[in-house]
């Protein structure tokens, strides 16, 4: 956790070595909004808090406030021995909700990553999940000028809720 002054000082000190993400136009943060899914008894987060060697979670991620026709990502975030791997594919938001509820895809030709779709179907078969929490934040992201694989993100204005779990309703 950084104070606003510490954040500003950190950004000033890294700018000679890092470039701002293209989405941070004019030095402004961009908004990320997520709906995290879990079982009714919160099995996925409970397991995650026990810090196992392997853990996974599923979320729907949108940038800004999407409409039901905008593209969002349905992704499984996996972590094994501290190494994070995200498996995601895009859906229109309305189709994402339908898929997560029914495991049926309206039009598979719209899905760009068929392998991830199969992984999502398997995840849904193994885990009876439902929308459980909204998590949104504003992000500043930076990439190393020397190593584009090194990325630093700073998230601000973090907000969450356990009701009205729809991305199209915005972040409040």
XYZ file of C-alpha atoms in Angstrom, residues 4-146:
143
model
C -0.630 9.167 -3.067
C 2.664 10.976 -2.451
C 4.613 7.685 -2.409
C 2.899 6.589 -5.646
C 3.810 9.867 -7.339
C 7.408 9.597 -6.105
C 7.655 5.991 -7.323
C 6.330 6.897 -10.773
C 8.764 9.803 -11.035
C 11.678 7.510 -10.128
C 10.803 4.747 -12.618
C 10.049 6.907 -15.680
C 13.701 6.999 -16.850
C 13.622 3.177 -16.977
C 10.029 2.389 -17.888
C 7.450 3.385 -20.485
C 3.822 4.042 -19.683
C 1.327 1.522 -21.063
C -0.420 2.722 -24.252
C -3.752 2.516 -22.390
C -2.572 5.147 -19.910
C -3.179 7.939 -22.422
C -2.105 11.312 -21.106
C -0.817 9.750 -17.902
C -4.360 8.831 -16.830
C -5.248 5.414 -15.421
C -7.577 3.018 -17.206
C -10.442 1.249 -15.494
C -10.604 -2.533 -15.057
C -13.771 -4.173 -13.778
C -14.122 -7.831 -12.868
C -16.767 -10.261 -11.710
C -15.190 -13.155 -9.813
C -17.023 -16.470 -9.754
C -16.971 -19.054 -6.993
C -19.152 -21.736 -5.456
C -21.948 -20.720 -3.092
C -19.691 -21.806 -0.227
C -16.679 -19.868 -1.600
C -14.577 -22.989 -2.128
C -12.167 -21.402 -4.615
C -11.224 -18.409 -2.478
C -11.098 -20.566 0.663
C -8.632 -22.913 -1.038
C -6.650 -19.951 -2.372
C -6.255 -18.445 1.097
C -4.673 -21.695 2.291
C -1.781 -20.942 -0.114
C -1.651 -24.295 -1.918
C 0.961 -25.074 -4.590
C -1.790 -24.829 -7.219
C -4.858 -22.617 -7.237
C -7.228 -21.230 -9.805
C -10.080 -18.772 -10.138
C -12.454 -17.630 -12.832
C -13.411 -14.083 -13.685
C -15.035 -11.955 -16.330
C -12.937 -8.865 -17.045
C -13.970 -5.716 -18.836
C -12.128 -2.494 -19.507
C -14.189 0.559 -18.699
C -17.929 -0.057 -18.390
C -18.956 -2.510 -21.121
C -22.403 -2.857 -22.623
C -23.905 -6.320 -23.176
C -22.612 -6.187 -26.782
C -19.039 -5.178 -25.912
C -16.197 -7.676 -25.770
C -14.960 -8.814 -22.385
C -12.660 -11.636 -21.346
C -13.632 -14.807 -19.556
C -10.478 -16.094 -17.970
C -9.126 -18.744 -15.686
C -6.277 -17.421 -13.616
C -4.003 -20.249 -12.493
C -1.113 -20.084 -10.088
C 1.379 -22.905 -9.573
C 4.369 -22.483 -7.261
C 4.018 -18.717 -7.532
C 3.922 -18.652 -11.353
C 0.741 -17.068 -12.754
C -0.828 -18.180 -16.026
C -3.982 -16.588 -17.429
C -6.076 -18.521 -19.937
C -8.669 -16.280 -21.535
C -10.854 -15.744 -24.539
C -13.195 -12.949 -25.491
C -16.981 -13.003 -25.548
C -19.597 -10.340 -25.927
C -20.652 -9.617 -22.342
C -24.203 -10.961 -22.774
C -22.837 -14.158 -24.349
C -20.306 -14.510 -21.516
C -23.080 -14.417 -18.919
C -25.093 -17.018 -20.873
C -22.061 -19.276 -21.287
C -21.164 -19.160 -17.596
C -24.754 -19.934 -16.621
C -25.493 -22.678 -19.165
C -22.063 -23.814 -20.473
C -23.508 -23.270 -23.957
C -21.963 -20.984 -26.582
C -24.359 -19.130 -28.888
C -21.943 -18.971 -31.822
C -18.623 -20.819 -31.482
C -17.303 -19.110 -34.634
C -17.031 -15.899 -32.563
C -14.653 -17.597 -30.094
C -11.048 -16.937 -31.047
C -9.372 -19.414 -28.717
C -11.091 -22.797 -28.935
C -8.582 -24.472 -26.590
C -9.359 -21.976 -23.837
C -13.072 -22.488 -24.479
C -12.605 -26.218 -23.812
C -10.655 -25.417 -20.622
C -13.477 -23.123 -19.500
C -16.070 -25.818 -20.181
C -14.057 -28.292 -18.106
C -13.641 -25.771 -15.278
C -17.414 -25.193 -15.242
C -18.086 -28.924 -15.206
C -15.807 -29.412 -12.185
C -16.809 -26.254 -10.284
C -20.488 -25.253 -9.839
C -19.815 -21.519 -9.811
C -21.830 -18.322 -9.621
C -21.002 -14.606 -9.639
C -19.730 -13.806 -6.137
C -17.926 -10.453 -6.097
C -17.325 -7.355 -8.212
C -13.817 -5.909 -8.061
C -12.835 -2.773 -9.932
C -9.832 -0.481 -9.930
C -8.017 2.141 -11.941
C -4.629 1.025 -13.238
C -1.346 2.642 -14.131
C 0.894 0.183 -16.012
C 4.542 0.488 -17.017
C 6.910 -1.646 -19.087
C 10.673 -1.800 -18.761
C 12.493 -0.080 -21.603
C 15.091 -2.870 -21.581
